[in-house]
XYZ file of C-alpha atoms in Angstrom:
556
model
C 66.659 156.687 46.015
C 69.681 154.997 44.489
C 71.750 157.508 46.375
C 70.639 155.952 49.700
C 71.148 152.287 48.596
C 74.815 151.828 49.568
C 74.565 153.154 53.130
C 71.497 151.038 53.706
C 73.333 147.971 52.440
C 76.285 148.667 54.725
C 73.986 149.040 57.697
C 72.301 145.789 56.907
C 75.654 143.978 56.701
C 76.761 145.474 60.019
C 73.590 144.264 61.701
C 74.063 140.763 60.284
C 77.710 140.622 61.426
C 76.719 141.719 64.911
C 74.057 139.014 65.005
C 76.567 136.350 63.902
C 79.098 137.467 66.492
C 76.441 137.345 69.149
C 75.467 133.801 68.108
C 79.087 132.441 68.267
C 79.661 130.604 71.650
C 82.145 132.047 74.074
C 85.159 129.848 75.076
C 84.240 127.490 77.945
C 85.688 128.128 81.391
C 88.532 125.855 82.609
C 88.226 126.942 86.237
C 87.513 123.436 87.626
C 90.341 121.884 85.603
C 92.644 124.651 86.752
C 91.608 124.146 90.390
C 92.314 120.399 90.315
C 95.595 120.956 88.508
C 96.780 123.420 91.172
C 95.576 121.058 93.955
C 98.175 118.540 92.797
C 100.913 121.071 93.469
C 101.390 122.276 89.889
C 101.906 125.897 88.785
C 98.596 127.657 88.088
C 100.268 129.669 85.336
C 100.449 126.465 83.258
C 96.645 126.191 83.176
C 94.518 128.419 80.912
C 91.402 130.058 82.339
C 89.358 129.212 79.216
C 89.580 126.650 76.435
C 92.354 127.063 73.889
C 93.229 125.422 70.598
C 94.797 121.993 71.312
C 97.065 121.563 68.287
C 100.033 121.458 70.682
C 98.825 118.254 72.408
C 100.821 115.117 71.563
C 98.873 112.385 73.399
C 95.476 113.777 74.416
C 92.765 114.486 71.805
C 93.309 117.776 69.985
C 90.661 120.432 69.435
C 89.530 122.923 72.017
C 91.115 121.993 75.330
C 91.809 123.096 78.891
C 95.363 121.695 78.779
C 98.502 123.542 77.812
C 101.593 121.706 76.575
C 103.121 122.026 80.075
C 100.002 120.511 81.610
C 100.107 117.489 79.305
C 103.765 116.862 80.142
C 103.173 117.138 83.891
C 100.026 115.020 83.719
C 102.061 112.379 81.922
C 104.518 112.193 84.820
C 101.658 112.273 87.335
C 99.805 109.394 85.659
C 103.002 107.342 85.791
C 103.412 108.058 89.507
C 99.738 107.285 90.186
C 100.073 103.895 88.482
C 103.254 102.984 90.357
C 101.647 104.030 93.641
C 98.474 101.958 93.184
C 100.404 98.840 92.090
C 102.851 99.311 94.959
C 99.994 99.573 97.471
C 98.489 96.277 96.325
C 101.852 94.479 96.346
C 102.910 95.994 99.658
C 99.835 94.561 101.361
C 100.760 91.078 100.168
C 104.445 91.577 100.924
C 103.592 92.701 104.468
C 101.513 89.550 105.017
C 104.393 87.268 104.034
C 106.928 89.358 105.961
C 104.881 89.282 109.178
C 104.144 85.547 108.896
C 107.799 84.751 108.229
C 108.774 86.816 111.281
C 106.219 85.034 113.498
C 107.189 81.586 112.281
C 110.915 82.342 112.568
C 110.537 83.675 116.109
C 108.377 80.721 117.097
C 110.845 78.179 115.768
C 113.876 79.744 117.445
C 112.019 80.080 120.730
C 110.890 76.465 120.451
C 114.518 75.332 120.174
C 115.605 77.543 123.057
C 112.812 76.257 125.298
C 113.506 72.632 124.396
C 117.181 73.103 125.307
C 116.306 74.884 128.540
C 113.816 72.182 129.493
C 116.349 69.415 128.885
C 119.054 71.259 130.812
C 116.799 71.974 133.805
C 115.482 68.426 134.038
C 118.843 66.740 133.528
C 120.489 68.957 136.153
C 117.813 67.948 138.690
C 117.979 64.288 137.725
C 121.657 63.606 137.063
C 123.276 66.547 138.828
C 127.051 66.868 138.539
C 127.246 63.903 136.193
C 125.166 65.762 133.608
C 127.051 68.992 134.184
C 130.300 67.231 133.360
C 128.849 66.093 130.029
C 126.510 68.982 129.236
C 128.541 70.188 126.245
C 127.373 67.078 124.373
C 123.753 68.239 124.582
C 124.676 71.864 124.024
C 126.380 70.840 120.781
C 123.250 68.948 119.719
C 121.017 72.012 120.023
C 123.705 74.230 118.540
C 123.764 72.066 115.407
C 119.956 72.047 115.192
C 119.927 75.851 115.350
C 122.696 76.045 112.761
C 120.717 73.844 110.411
C 117.655 76.068 110.710
C 119.613 79.289 110.186
C 122.120 78.241 107.534
C 121.229 74.702 106.492
C 124.891 73.731 106.475
C 124.335 70.653 108.622
C 123.689 67.047 107.642
C 121.000 66.206 110.172
C 121.305 62.433 109.880
C 125.096 62.441 110.279
C 124.899 64.957 113.116
C 122.376 62.833 115.052
C 124.401 59.650 114.453
C 127.448 61.442 115.805
C 125.480 62.586 118.875
C 124.417 59.022 119.768
C 127.939 57.690 119.151
C 129.413 60.315 121.476
C 126.717 59.630 124.087
C 127.485 55.916 123.921
C 131.181 56.607 124.528
C 130.394 58.735 127.600
C 127.908 56.255 129.035
C 130.094 53.240 128.276
C 132.790 54.803 130.413
C 130.311 55.505 133.211
C 128.774 52.032 133.345
C 132.254 50.470 133.132
C 134.061 52.904 135.417
C 136.405 50.147 136.698
C 138.182 50.078 133.342
C 140.522 52.408 131.516
C 139.528 53.183 127.905
C 141.785 54.804 125.337
C 140.410 57.061 122.599
C 141.064 54.285 120.084
C 139.038 51.829 122.166
C 136.130 54.263 122.475
C 136.235 54.804 118.720
C 135.780 51.066 118.349
C 132.851 51.212 120.807
C 131.081 53.847 118.701
C 131.163 51.518 115.693
C 128.815 49.188 117.549
C 126.089 51.843 117.980
C 123.963 50.643 115.063
C 124.640 46.935 115.598
C 123.983 46.733 119.348
C 121.245 49.395 119.549
C 122.237 50.268 123.132
C 119.635 53.059 123.218
C 116.812 50.923 121.895
C 114.741 52.250 119.015
C 114.879 55.870 120.184
C 117.751 57.010 117.892
C 116.089 55.590 114.769
C 112.709 57.127 115.520
C 114.166 60.445 116.618
C 116.364 60.665 113.522
C 113.343 60.178 111.270
C 111.164 62.637 113.207
C 113.809 65.354 113.579
C 114.987 65.152 109.968
C 111.495 65.363 108.484
C 110.275 68.026 110.887
C 113.340 70.254 110.554
C 113.492 70.006 106.753
C 109.783 70.859 106.510
C 109.958 73.705 109.039
C 113.060 75.295 107.542
C 111.752 74.941 103.987
C 108.409 76.452 104.950
C 110.131 79.432 106.574
C 112.311 79.825 103.486
C 109.203 79.718 101.329
C 107.618 82.583 103.263
C 110.837 84.591 102.882
C 111.041 83.889 99.129
C 107.392 84.910 98.642
C 108.034 88.098 100.597
C 111.063 88.984 98.494
C 109.524 88.101 95.124
C 106.565 90.387 95.826
C 108.900 93.116 97.086
C 110.978 93.053 93.903
C 108.053 92.854 91.482
C 106.146 95.651 93.234
C 108.586 98.191 91.799
C 107.142 98.808 88.308
C 108.738 100.977 85.638
C 106.145 101.628 82.902
C 107.333 101.868 79.307
C 106.788 104.993 77.198
C 103.826 103.302 75.481
C 102.330 102.380 78.855
C 102.834 105.926 80.150
C 101.055 107.375 77.101
C 98.136 105.016 77.652
C 97.964 105.928 81.345
C 97.895 109.630 80.483
C 95.054 109.101 77.989
C 93.138 107.071 80.563
C 93.521 109.228 83.682
C 94.037 112.867 82.692
C 93.091 113.445 79.052
C 89.465 113.648 80.172
C 90.459 116.685 82.267
C 91.705 118.399 79.149
C 88.142 118.182 77.777
C 86.686 119.499 81.024
C 85.353 116.087 82.112
C 86.967 116.192 85.546
C 84.340 114.019 87.274
C 84.159 111.331 84.572
C 86.181 108.221 85.422
C 87.743 105.760 82.939
C 85.586 102.840 81.779
C 86.363 99.633 83.680
C 87.178 97.526 80.572
C 89.231 100.388 79.159
C 91.279 100.421 82.390
C 91.554 96.615 82.286
C 93.157 96.622 78.839
C 95.671 99.280 79.855
C 96.572 97.502 83.082
C 96.989 94.155 81.317
C 99.327 95.815 78.853
C 101.300 97.691 81.501
C 101.449 94.613 83.785
C 102.014 92.032 81.044
C 105.294 90.767 82.498
C 103.858 90.506 85.999
C 101.052 88.378 84.554
C 103.647 85.820 83.463
C 104.460 85.170 87.131
C 101.056 83.683 87.761
C 101.696 80.085 86.655
C 104.812 79.550 88.801
C 103.320 81.599 91.627
C 100.246 79.349 91.805
C 102.425 76.206 91.724
C 104.498 77.679 94.538
C 101.406 78.469 96.637
C 100.100 74.905 96.120
C 103.456 73.479 97.254
C 103.448 75.724 100.337
C 99.972 74.471 101.235
C 101.179 70.873 100.885
C 104.057 71.448 103.316
C 101.703 73.291 105.673
C 99.609 70.122 105.893
C 102.738 68.167 106.840
C 103.566 70.684 109.551
C 100.132 70.138 111.042
C 100.536 66.363 110.927
C 103.493 63.936 110.986
C 106.192 66.602 110.478
C 105.051 68.818 113.336
C 108.260 70.315 114.719
C 106.585 71.244 118.009
C 105.507 67.671 118.753
C 109.069 66.506 117.998
C 110.997 69.090 120.014
C 108.724 69.464 123.035
C 109.382 65.987 124.499
C 112.932 65.540 123.141
C 114.392 65.546 126.652
C 112.100 62.681 127.655
C 113.034 60.718 124.544
C 116.757 61.137 125.176
C 116.278 60.144 128.816
C 114.393 57.016 127.712
C 117.381 56.143 125.545
C 119.762 56.661 128.484
C 117.649 54.435 130.739
C 117.571 51.768 128.060
C 121.367 51.865 127.926
C 121.540 51.540 131.715
C 119.218 48.564 131.766
C 121.123 46.770 129.015
C 124.617 47.906 129.987
C 125.856 44.418 130.955
C 124.853 42.798 127.641
C 126.125 45.771 125.640
C 129.454 45.792 127.456
C 130.015 42.060 126.965
C 129.418 42.320 123.224
C 131.729 45.333 122.958
C 134.442 43.485 124.902
C 134.118 40.592 122.467
C 134.408 42.874 119.454
C 136.943 45.428 120.657
C 138.884 43.247 123.065
C 139.085 43.181 126.886
C 139.762 46.640 128.395
C 142.480 47.332 130.902
C 141.287 47.513 134.527
C 142.108 50.632 136.535
C 144.387 50.371 139.601
C 142.462 49.423 142.774
C 142.674 52.900 144.302
C 141.391 54.607 141.213
C 138.563 52.109 140.708
C 136.738 53.039 143.915
C 137.225 56.760 143.248
C 136.036 56.391 139.663
C 132.909 54.500 140.715
C 132.022 57.079 143.375
C 132.539 59.950 140.926
C 130.816 58.359 137.967
C 127.851 56.517 139.498
C 125.059 56.670 136.931
C 122.125 55.189 138.744
C 119.644 58.085 138.671
C 116.274 57.592 137.044
C 114.558 60.254 134.991
C 111.520 61.672 136.722
C 108.041 61.504 135.109
C 107.167 63.984 132.392
C 104.617 66.662 133.362
C 103.454 68.788 130.387
C 102.258 71.661 132.571
C 105.846 72.237 133.680
C 107.139 72.850 130.175
C 107.924 76.425 129.085
C 105.434 78.096 126.761
C 106.663 78.789 123.242
C 106.229 82.112 121.470
C 103.961 83.717 124.067
C 101.497 80.856 124.033
C 101.317 80.479 120.260
C 101.110 76.947 118.936
C 102.432 75.784 115.594
C 98.937 74.644 114.594
C 97.550 78.162 115.029
C 100.427 79.693 113.084
C 100.066 77.242 110.211
C 96.270 77.643 110.059
C 96.688 81.399 109.760
C 99.355 81.099 107.051
C 97.243 78.643 105.066
C 94.378 81.149 104.921
C 96.714 83.872 103.654
C 98.272 81.534 101.083
C 94.863 80.668 99.637
C 94.003 84.368 99.383
C 97.301 85.054 97.603
C 96.681 82.528 94.840
C 96.193 84.065 91.353
C 97.397 87.388 92.737
C 99.317 88.337 89.584
C 96.604 87.431 87.075
C 94.032 89.364 89.108
C 96.300 92.398 89.707
C 95.005 94.395 86.675
C 91.423 93.917 87.862
C 92.409 94.746 91.434
C 94.005 98.013 90.282
C 90.938 98.935 88.185
C 88.670 98.210 91.140
C 90.380 101.113 92.896
C 87.988 104.048 92.613
C 90.899 106.354 91.840
C 91.618 104.422 88.659
C 88.282 103.567 87.027
C 84.501 103.694 87.170
C 82.606 100.683 88.392
C 81.345 97.918 86.116
C 77.809 99.340 86.294
C 78.701 102.672 84.694
C 79.380 101.577 81.112
C 77.835 104.487 79.199
C 78.820 107.501 81.274
C 82.560 106.731 81.528
C 85.693 107.967 79.755
C 86.767 105.662 76.923
C 89.931 107.518 75.908
C 88.198 109.714 73.342
C 85.055 110.925 75.060
C 82.271 110.194 77.515
C 80.812 107.029 76.046
C 80.715 103.220 76.191
C 84.024 101.379 75.687
C 83.584 98.973 72.767
C 86.791 96.916 72.679
C 87.034 93.437 74.204
C 89.325 92.870 77.188
C 92.569 91.122 76.249
C 94.086 88.197 78.180
C 96.765 88.305 80.874
C 100.473 87.840 80.288
C 102.945 88.945 77.653
C 101.846 86.514 74.925
C 98.296 87.947 74.913
C 99.267 91.577 74.367
C 99.796 91.474 70.586
C 96.178 92.571 70.040
C 95.873 94.951 72.977
C 93.987 97.963 71.532
C 95.319 100.430 74.109
C 98.980 99.620 74.850
C 101.650 98.687 72.356
C 103.688 95.914 74.011
C 106.870 94.339 72.647
C 105.968 90.680 73.139
C 109.452 89.543 72.068
C 111.208 91.302 74.948
C 111.624 89.357 78.201
C 111.878 91.175 81.532
C 114.943 89.696 83.255
C 113.789 90.747 86.734
C 110.535 88.849 86.243
C 112.413 85.867 84.781
C 114.647 85.713 87.872
C 111.598 85.706 90.137
C 110.004 82.935 88.059
C 113.158 80.878 88.513
C 113.222 81.661 92.249
C 109.665 80.388 92.607
C 110.397 77.305 90.503
C 113.424 76.357 92.601
C 111.563 76.926 95.860
C 108.588 74.900 94.620
C 110.897 71.982 93.879
C 112.403 72.200 97.352
C 108.927 72.375 98.879
C 107.842 69.188 97.122
C 110.912 67.383 98.420
C 110.250 68.657 101.936
C 106.693 67.341 101.631
C 108.194 63.888 101.097
C 110.599 64.369 104.013
C 113.679 64.785 101.819
C 116.246 67.535 101.480
C 117.363 68.418 97.968
C 120.341 69.747 96.021
C 120.375 73.509 95.596
C 122.829 75.975 94.173
C 122.880 79.752 93.924
C 121.571 80.924 90.549
C 121.386 84.598 91.422
C 123.940 87.136 92.523
C 121.250 89.057 94.327
C 120.375 88.583 97.940
C 116.647 88.662 98.420
C 116.996 90.343 101.782
C 118.938 93.299 100.431
C 116.884 96.438 100.241
C 113.630 94.646 100.994
C 113.444 95.473 104.669
C 113.537 91.840 105.622
C 115.067 92.572 109.007
C 117.065 89.346 109.179
C 118.914 89.138 112.448
C 121.393 86.534 111.259
C 124.218 87.042 108.803
C 123.288 83.688 107.297
C 119.725 84.742 106.425
C 118.668 82.778 103.335
C 118.960 84.744 100.119
C 116.429 84.607 97.312
C 118.042 81.567 95.728
C 120.888 80.859 98.089
C 120.224 77.318 99.194
C 122.467 74.581 100.487
C 124.553 72.689 98.010
C 123.961 69.269 99.542
C 123.922 65.939 97.824
C 121.440 63.206 98.688
C 123.790 61.799 101.275
C 123.594 65.214 102.943
C 127.271 66.160 102.538
C 127.989 69.812 101.995
C 129.375 70.702 98.584
C 132.247 72.465 100.293
C 133.223 69.155 101.870
C 133.674 67.443 98.519
C 136.759 67.359 96.417
C 137.945 66.020 93.094
C 135.267 65.421 90.485
C 132.560 67.069 92.574
C 134.438 70.340 92.598
C 134.520 70.288 88.828
C 130.791 69.729 88.733
C 130.112 72.701 91.021
C 132.344 74.892 88.886
C 130.320 73.984 85.823
C 127.055 75.185 87.326
C 127.252 78.827 86.103
C 127.819 77.536 82.566
C 124.902 75.111 82.820
C 122.727 77.886 84.213
C 123.530 80.190 81.299
C 122.645 77.444 78.808
C 119.401 76.750 80.694
C 118.427 80.432 80.572
C 119.046 80.634 76.815
C 117.039 77.449 76.184
C 114.217 78.808 78.344
C 114.047 82.057 76.346
C 114.181 80.274 72.989
C 111.440 77.841 73.990
C 109.375 80.705 75.350
C 109.456 82.405 71.947
C 108.614 79.160 70.153
C 105.589 78.618 72.370
C 104.279 81.995 71.353
């Protein structure tokens, strides 16, 4: 019996081994993971058909996995592209809103000026005929300067309007005193009496106030829309760090490696990663909100006392009123000028009669009929444009602080808030337990998902913060009806590469504003000590930037 013991034992062991082998689970299929991987355009040979040992994985959880090393590397690049695409989509929507509103407002304003000039020309030709035609360049210059101010800002509106009335007084003084000969020197003396004699009544004073306030507000508002457009365009291009890319890979595709292809990332898990990856963009929020508030303030002015449409529409009537006032008071005005500038020399008898017949200025301006005026911008009114822009501005507030949440609300990026237990938390299908960190760079020190260098400032973001700050300051001054000093603190042009479609070479750049002092004189017109001050601006800017960075670190 002992002789049969060993074979029996061997048989028993064989049976046990077979039973154990039968009980061991077979490797799980990776067919669904493989299918999705190939659907993204990747090589199917990278993807195993069944689970393999995951010791080769660097970012995703190791253990049995459906991901090869090549798959992890390609998923890493894909997660980076997915993130950039989703952020770009959100920013592009906002950028398109500002771009389209800037285009509408810009077109409206230019058409308003063109129609106002056409209306004045048509009415003055009918009323004054050849007399107006002989002096039409005076009015053409006026509108040319108004257009130049809107496009380039290189015009002192108050000085330009004063010059217009002085030139008009010279022309009219000759016409109402056509029996005399006036030298250029004498007419220069006449122009000095414009303010003192008020030959045009109160029209020049009122028009100067209305035009200056309305044009400053309108141009500043248009600039604000352009700056908003360009800031969003620049910030929309995100370049995630290596740490951010690793976190994105863990969030979006590491679940695939475990076969959980239908399980989406937990919402709070996504929020922490987005707040880490968009930390610098979050720092825009404070200045962005201040900028939006300032834009809304100027919008209110455009609807009320600084309404450019209500100023420009009847400008021909206002100028005609001034001309009639000069006609009615021509005798008194002439006598006072003769006393101040001296008696003029009479023309020879033959020339007097000819001069009177050629220069008779007795026509009266016909009544103003609103229905005859040309329609601006295909029937669009400024009020409707501003109301629309105000709604979009309110919607754009807090855009940067809400961007992480907006991205995570995209169904491609995360599960909804209601699915807290059946979502991917970076390690498995379970509830995400970490708290959501705050927005902005300073709050990322304790971010559990993304390692962020909180001491490193993003210079692109800093430049956009400064652009918004400068524009906000200009907006507040426009709200009060004042222009303000500006200088270029960036070498970049905001229109470059942003598809702004500016039709003028002088399109305003991101921070390229007029260097005007409070008297309105262009910086290029100044000499001496002022030139030294302008030259010192780059140095002062550099110091300001350094102080800003140092203070920013101290605040943290």
